[in-house]
mmCIF file of N, CA and C in Angstrom:
data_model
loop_
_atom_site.group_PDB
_atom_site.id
_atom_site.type_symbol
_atom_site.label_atom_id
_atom_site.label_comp_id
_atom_site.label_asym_id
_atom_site.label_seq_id
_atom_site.Cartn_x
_atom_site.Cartn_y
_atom_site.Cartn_z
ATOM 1 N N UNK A 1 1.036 194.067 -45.036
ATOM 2 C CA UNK A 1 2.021 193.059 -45.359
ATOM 3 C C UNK A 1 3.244 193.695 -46.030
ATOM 4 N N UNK A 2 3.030 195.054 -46.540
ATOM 5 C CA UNK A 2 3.871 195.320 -47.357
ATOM 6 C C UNK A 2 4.990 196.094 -46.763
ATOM 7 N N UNK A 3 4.567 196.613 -45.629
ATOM 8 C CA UNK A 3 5.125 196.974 -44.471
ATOM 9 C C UNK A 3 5.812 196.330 -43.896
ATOM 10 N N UNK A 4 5.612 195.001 -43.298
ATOM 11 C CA UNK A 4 5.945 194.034 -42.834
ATOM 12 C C UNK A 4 7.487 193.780 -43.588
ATOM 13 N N UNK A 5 7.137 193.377 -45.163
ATOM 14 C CA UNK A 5 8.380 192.711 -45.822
ATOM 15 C C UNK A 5 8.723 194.167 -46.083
ATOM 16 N N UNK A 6 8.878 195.576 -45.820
ATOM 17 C CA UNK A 6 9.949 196.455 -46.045
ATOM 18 C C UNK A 6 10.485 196.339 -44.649
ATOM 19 N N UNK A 7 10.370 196.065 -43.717
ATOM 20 C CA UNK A 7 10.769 196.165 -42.696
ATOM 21 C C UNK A 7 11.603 195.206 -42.283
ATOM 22 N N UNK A 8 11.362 194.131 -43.016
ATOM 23 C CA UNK A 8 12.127 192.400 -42.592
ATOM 24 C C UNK A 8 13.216 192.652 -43.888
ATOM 25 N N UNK A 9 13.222 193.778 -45.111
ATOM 26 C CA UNK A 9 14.072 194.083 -46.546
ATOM 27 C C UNK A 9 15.373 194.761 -45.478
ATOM 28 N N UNK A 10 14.770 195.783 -44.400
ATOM 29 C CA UNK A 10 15.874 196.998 -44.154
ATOM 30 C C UNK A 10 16.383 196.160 -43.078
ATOM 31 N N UNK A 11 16.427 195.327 -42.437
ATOM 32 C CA UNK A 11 16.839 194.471 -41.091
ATOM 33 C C UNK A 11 17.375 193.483 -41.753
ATOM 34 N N UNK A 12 17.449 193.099 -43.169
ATOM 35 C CA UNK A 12 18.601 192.165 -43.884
ATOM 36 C C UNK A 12 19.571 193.509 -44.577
ATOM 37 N N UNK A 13 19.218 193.912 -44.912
ATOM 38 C CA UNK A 13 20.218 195.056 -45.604
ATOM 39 C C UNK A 13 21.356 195.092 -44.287
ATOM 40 N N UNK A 14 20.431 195.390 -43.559
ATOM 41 C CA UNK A 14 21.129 195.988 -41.969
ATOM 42 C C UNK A 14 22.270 195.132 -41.812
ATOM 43 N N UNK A 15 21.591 193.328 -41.808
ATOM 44 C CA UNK A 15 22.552 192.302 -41.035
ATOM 45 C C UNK A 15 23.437 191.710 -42.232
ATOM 46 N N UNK A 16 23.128 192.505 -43.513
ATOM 47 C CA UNK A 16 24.251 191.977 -44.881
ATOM 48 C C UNK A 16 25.319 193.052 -44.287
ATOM 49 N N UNK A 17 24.711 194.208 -43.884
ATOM 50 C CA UNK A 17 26.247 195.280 -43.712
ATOM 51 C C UNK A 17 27.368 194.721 -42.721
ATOM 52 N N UNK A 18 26.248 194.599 -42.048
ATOM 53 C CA UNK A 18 27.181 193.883 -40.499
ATOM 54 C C UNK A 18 27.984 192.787 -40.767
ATOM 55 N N UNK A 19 27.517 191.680 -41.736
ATOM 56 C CA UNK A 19 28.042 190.727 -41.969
ATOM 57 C C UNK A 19 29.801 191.233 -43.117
ATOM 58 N N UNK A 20 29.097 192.052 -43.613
ATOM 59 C CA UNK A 20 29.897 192.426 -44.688
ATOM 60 C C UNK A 20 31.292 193.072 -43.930
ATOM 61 N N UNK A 21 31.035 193.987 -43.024
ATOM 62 C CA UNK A 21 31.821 194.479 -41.898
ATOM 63 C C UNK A 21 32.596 193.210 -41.322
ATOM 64 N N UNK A 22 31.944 192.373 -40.908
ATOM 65 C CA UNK A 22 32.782 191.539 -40.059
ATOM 66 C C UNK A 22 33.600 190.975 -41.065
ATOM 67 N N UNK A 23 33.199 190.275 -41.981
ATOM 68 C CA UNK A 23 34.052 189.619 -43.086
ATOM 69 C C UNK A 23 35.262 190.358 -43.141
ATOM 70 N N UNK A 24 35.203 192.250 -43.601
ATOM 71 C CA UNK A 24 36.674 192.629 -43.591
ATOM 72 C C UNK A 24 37.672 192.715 -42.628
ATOM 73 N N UNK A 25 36.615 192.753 -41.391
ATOM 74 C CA UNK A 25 37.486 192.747 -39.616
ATOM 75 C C UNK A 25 38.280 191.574 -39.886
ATOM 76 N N UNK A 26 37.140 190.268 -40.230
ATOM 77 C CA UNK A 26 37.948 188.922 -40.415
ATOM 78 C C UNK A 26 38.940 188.683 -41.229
ATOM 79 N N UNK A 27 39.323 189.484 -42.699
ATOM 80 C CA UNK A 27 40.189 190.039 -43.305
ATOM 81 C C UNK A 27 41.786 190.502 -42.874
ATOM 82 N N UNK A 28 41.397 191.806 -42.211
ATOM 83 C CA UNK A 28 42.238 192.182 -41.760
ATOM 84 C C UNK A 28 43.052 191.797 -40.593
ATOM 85 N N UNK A 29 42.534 191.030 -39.860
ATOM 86 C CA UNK A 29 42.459 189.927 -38.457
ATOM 87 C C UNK A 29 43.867 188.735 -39.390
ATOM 88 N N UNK A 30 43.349 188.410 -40.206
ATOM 89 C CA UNK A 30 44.197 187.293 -40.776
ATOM 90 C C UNK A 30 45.323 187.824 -41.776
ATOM 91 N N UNK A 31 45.428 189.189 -41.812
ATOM 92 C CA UNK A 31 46.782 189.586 -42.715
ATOM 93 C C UNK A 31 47.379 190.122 -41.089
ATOM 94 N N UNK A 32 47.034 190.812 -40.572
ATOM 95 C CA UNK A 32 47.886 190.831 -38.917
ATOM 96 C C UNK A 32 48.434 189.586 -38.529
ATOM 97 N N UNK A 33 47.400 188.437 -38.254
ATOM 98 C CA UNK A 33 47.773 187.139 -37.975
ATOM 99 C C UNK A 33 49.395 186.696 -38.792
ATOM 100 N N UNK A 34 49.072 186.972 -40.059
ATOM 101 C CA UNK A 34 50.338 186.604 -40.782
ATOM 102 C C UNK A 34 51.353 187.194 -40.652
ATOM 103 N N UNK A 35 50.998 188.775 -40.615
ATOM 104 C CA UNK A 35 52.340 189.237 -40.393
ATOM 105 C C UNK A 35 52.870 189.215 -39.115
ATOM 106 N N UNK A 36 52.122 188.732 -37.935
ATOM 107 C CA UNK A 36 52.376 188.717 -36.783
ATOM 108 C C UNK A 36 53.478 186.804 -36.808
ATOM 109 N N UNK A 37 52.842 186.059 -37.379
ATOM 110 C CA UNK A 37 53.347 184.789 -37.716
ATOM 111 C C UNK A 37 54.942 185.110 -37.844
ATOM 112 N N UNK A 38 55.207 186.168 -39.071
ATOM 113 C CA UNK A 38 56.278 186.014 -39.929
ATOM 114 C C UNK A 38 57.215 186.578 -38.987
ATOM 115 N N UNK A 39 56.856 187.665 -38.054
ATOM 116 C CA UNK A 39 57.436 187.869 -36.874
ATOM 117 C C UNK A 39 58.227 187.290 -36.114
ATOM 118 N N UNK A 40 56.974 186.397 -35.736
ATOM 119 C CA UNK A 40 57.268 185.547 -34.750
ATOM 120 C C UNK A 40 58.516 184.582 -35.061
ATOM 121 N N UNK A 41 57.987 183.967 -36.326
ATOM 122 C CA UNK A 41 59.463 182.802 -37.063
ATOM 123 C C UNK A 41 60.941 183.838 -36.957
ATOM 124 N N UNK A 42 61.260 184.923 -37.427
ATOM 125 C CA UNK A 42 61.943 185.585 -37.907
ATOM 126 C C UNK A 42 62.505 185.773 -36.223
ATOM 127 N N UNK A 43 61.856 186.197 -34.639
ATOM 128 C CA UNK A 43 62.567 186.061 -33.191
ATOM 129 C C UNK A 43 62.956 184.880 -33.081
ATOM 130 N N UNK A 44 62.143 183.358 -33.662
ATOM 131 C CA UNK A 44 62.844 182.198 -33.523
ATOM 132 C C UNK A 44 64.021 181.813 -33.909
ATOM 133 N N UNK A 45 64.654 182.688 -35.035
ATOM 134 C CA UNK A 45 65.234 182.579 -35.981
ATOM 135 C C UNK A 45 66.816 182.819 -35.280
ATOM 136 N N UNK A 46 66.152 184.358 -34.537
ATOM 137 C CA UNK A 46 67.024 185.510 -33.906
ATOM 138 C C UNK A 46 67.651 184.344 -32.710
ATOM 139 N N UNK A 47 66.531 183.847 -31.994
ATOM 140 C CA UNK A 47 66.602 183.085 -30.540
ATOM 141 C C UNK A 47 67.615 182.222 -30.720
ATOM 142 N N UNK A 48 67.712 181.822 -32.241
ATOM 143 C CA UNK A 48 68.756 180.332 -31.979
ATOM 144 C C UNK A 48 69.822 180.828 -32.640
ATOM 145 N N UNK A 49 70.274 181.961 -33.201
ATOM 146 C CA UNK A 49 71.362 182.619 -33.659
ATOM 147 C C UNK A 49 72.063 183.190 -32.418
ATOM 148 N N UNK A 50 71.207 183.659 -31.553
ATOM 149 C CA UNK A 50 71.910 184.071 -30.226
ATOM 150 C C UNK A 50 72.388 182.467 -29.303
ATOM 151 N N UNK A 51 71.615 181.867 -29.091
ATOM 152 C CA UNK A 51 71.743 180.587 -28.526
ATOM 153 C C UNK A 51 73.203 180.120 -29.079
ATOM 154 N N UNK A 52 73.092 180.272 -30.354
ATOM 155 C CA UNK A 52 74.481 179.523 -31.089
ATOM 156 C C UNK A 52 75.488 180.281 -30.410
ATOM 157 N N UNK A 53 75.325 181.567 -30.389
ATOM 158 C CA UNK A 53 76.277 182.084 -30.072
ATOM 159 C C UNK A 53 76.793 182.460 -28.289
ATOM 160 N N UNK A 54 75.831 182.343 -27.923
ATOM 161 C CA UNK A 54 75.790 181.821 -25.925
ATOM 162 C C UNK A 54 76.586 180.535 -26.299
ATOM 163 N N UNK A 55 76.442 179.708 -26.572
ATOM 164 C CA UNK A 55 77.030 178.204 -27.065
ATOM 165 C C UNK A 55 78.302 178.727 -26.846
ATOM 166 N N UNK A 56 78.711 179.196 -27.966
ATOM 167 C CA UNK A 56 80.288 179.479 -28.452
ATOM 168 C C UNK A 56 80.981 180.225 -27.545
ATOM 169 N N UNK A 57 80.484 181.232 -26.982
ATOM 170 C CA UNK A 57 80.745 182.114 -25.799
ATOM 171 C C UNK A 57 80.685 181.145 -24.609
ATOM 172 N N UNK A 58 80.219 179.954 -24.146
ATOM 173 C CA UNK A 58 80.676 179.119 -22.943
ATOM 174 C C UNK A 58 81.851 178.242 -23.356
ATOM 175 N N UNK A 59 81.896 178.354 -24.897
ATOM 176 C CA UNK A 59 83.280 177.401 -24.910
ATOM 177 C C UNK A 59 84.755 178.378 -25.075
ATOM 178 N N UNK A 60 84.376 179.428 -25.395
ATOM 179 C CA UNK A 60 85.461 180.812 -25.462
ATOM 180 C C UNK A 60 85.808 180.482 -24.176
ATOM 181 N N UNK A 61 85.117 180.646 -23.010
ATOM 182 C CA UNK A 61 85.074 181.206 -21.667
ATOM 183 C C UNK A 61 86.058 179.931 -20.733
ATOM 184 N N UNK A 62 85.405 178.854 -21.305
ATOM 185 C CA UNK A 62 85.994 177.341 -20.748
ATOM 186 C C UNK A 62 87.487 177.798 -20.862
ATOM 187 N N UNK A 63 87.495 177.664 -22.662
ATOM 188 C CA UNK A 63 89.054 177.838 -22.668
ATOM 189 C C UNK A 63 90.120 178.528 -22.430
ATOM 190 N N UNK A 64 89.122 179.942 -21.853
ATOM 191 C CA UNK A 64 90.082 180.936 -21.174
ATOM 192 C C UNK A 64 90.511 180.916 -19.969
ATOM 193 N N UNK A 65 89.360 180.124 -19.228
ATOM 194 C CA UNK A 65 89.729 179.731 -18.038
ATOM 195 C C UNK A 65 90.564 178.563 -17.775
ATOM 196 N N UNK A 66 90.716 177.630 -18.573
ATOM 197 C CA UNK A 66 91.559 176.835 -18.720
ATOM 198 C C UNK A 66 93.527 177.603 -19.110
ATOM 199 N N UNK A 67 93.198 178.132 -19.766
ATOM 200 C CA UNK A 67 94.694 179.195 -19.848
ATOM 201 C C UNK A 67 94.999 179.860 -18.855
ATOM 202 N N UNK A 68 93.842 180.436 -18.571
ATOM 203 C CA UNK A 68 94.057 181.123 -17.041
ATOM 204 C C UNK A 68 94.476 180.551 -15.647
ATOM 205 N N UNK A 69 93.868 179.399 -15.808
ATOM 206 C CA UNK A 69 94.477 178.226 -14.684
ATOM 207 C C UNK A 69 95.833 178.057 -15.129
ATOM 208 N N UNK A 70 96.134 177.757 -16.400
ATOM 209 C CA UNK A 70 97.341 177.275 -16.596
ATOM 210 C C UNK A 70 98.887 177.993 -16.380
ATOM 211 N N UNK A 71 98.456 179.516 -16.318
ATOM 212 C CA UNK A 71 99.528 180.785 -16.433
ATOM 213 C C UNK A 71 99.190 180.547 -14.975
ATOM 214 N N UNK A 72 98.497 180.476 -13.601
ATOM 215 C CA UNK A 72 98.506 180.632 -12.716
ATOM 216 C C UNK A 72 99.413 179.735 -12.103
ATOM 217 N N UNK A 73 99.072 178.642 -12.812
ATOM 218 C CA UNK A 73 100.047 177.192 -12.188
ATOM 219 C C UNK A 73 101.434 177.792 -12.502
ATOM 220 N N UNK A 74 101.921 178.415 -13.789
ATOM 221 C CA UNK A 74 103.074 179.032 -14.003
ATOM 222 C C UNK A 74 103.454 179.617 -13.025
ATOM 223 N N UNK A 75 102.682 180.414 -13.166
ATOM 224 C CA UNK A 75 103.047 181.575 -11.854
ATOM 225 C C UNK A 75 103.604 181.419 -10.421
ATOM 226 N N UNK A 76 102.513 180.410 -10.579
ATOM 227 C CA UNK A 76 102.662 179.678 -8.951
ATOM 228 C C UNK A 76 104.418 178.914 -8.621
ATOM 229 N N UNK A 77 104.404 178.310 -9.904
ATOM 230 C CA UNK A 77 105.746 177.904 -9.745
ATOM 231 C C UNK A 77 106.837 178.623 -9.821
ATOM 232 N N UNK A 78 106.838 179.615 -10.725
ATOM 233 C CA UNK A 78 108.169 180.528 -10.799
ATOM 234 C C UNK A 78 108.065 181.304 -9.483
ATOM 235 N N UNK A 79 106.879 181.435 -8.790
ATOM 236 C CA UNK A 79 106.719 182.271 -7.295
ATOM 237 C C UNK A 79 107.809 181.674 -6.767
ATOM 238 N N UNK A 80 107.431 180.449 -6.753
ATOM 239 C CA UNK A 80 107.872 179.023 -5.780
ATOM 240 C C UNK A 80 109.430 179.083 -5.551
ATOM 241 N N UNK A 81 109.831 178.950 -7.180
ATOM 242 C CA UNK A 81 111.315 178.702 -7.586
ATOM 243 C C UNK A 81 112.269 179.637 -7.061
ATOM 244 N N UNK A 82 111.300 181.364 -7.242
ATOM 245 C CA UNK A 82 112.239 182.649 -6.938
ATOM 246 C C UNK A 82 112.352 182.319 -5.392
ATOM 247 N N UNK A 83 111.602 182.040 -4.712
ATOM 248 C CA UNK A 83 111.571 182.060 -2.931
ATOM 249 C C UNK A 83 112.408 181.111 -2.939
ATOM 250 N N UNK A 84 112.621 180.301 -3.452
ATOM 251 C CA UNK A 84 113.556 178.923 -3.024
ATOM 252 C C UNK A 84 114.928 179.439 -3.385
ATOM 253 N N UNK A 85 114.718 180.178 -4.771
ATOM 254 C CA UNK A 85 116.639 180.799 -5.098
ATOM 255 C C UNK A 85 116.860 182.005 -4.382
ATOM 256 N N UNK A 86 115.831 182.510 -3.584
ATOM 257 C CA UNK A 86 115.984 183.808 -2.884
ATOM 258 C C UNK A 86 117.002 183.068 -1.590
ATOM 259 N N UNK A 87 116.197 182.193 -0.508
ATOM 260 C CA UNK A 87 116.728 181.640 0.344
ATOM 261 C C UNK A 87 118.119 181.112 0.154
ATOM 262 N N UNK A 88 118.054 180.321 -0.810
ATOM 263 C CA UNK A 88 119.571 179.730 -1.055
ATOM 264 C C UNK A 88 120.708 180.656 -1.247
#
């Protein structure tokens, strides 16, 4: 019997280590987790700072193209005007 319960003593020792092991895996598992978290918030952060700024960059772009149309229409007309005072 005495055999028995040293043998059923070293097969809990055994499954306290194991347990004890996993606990710090599970440990270290959840400070990764976090710092992986803080990560993650901190690209969300990044994502909508760029976004803002894609934003602002389609309204730069609008309004350049809007100027750009507008010097063309210029253009177009003083083309217009010189061919007409050329002929005359």
């Amino acid at each position: 019997m005495s055999a028995a319960l040293s043998a059923q003593q070293v097969e809990i020792r055994h499954l306290q280590e194991e347990i004890n092991h996993l606990q710090e895996e599970n440990q270290e598992n959840k400070v990764e987790i976090r710092h992986l978290q803080q990560e993650n918030q901190e690209k969300k952060v990044e994502i909508r700072h760029l976004q803002q700024e894609n934003q602002e960059n389609k309204v730069e772009i609008k309004h350049l193209q809007e100027e750009n149309n507008h010097l063309q229409q210029e253009n177009q007309g003083k083309y217009l005007l010189n061919h007409v005072l050329n002929i005359i």
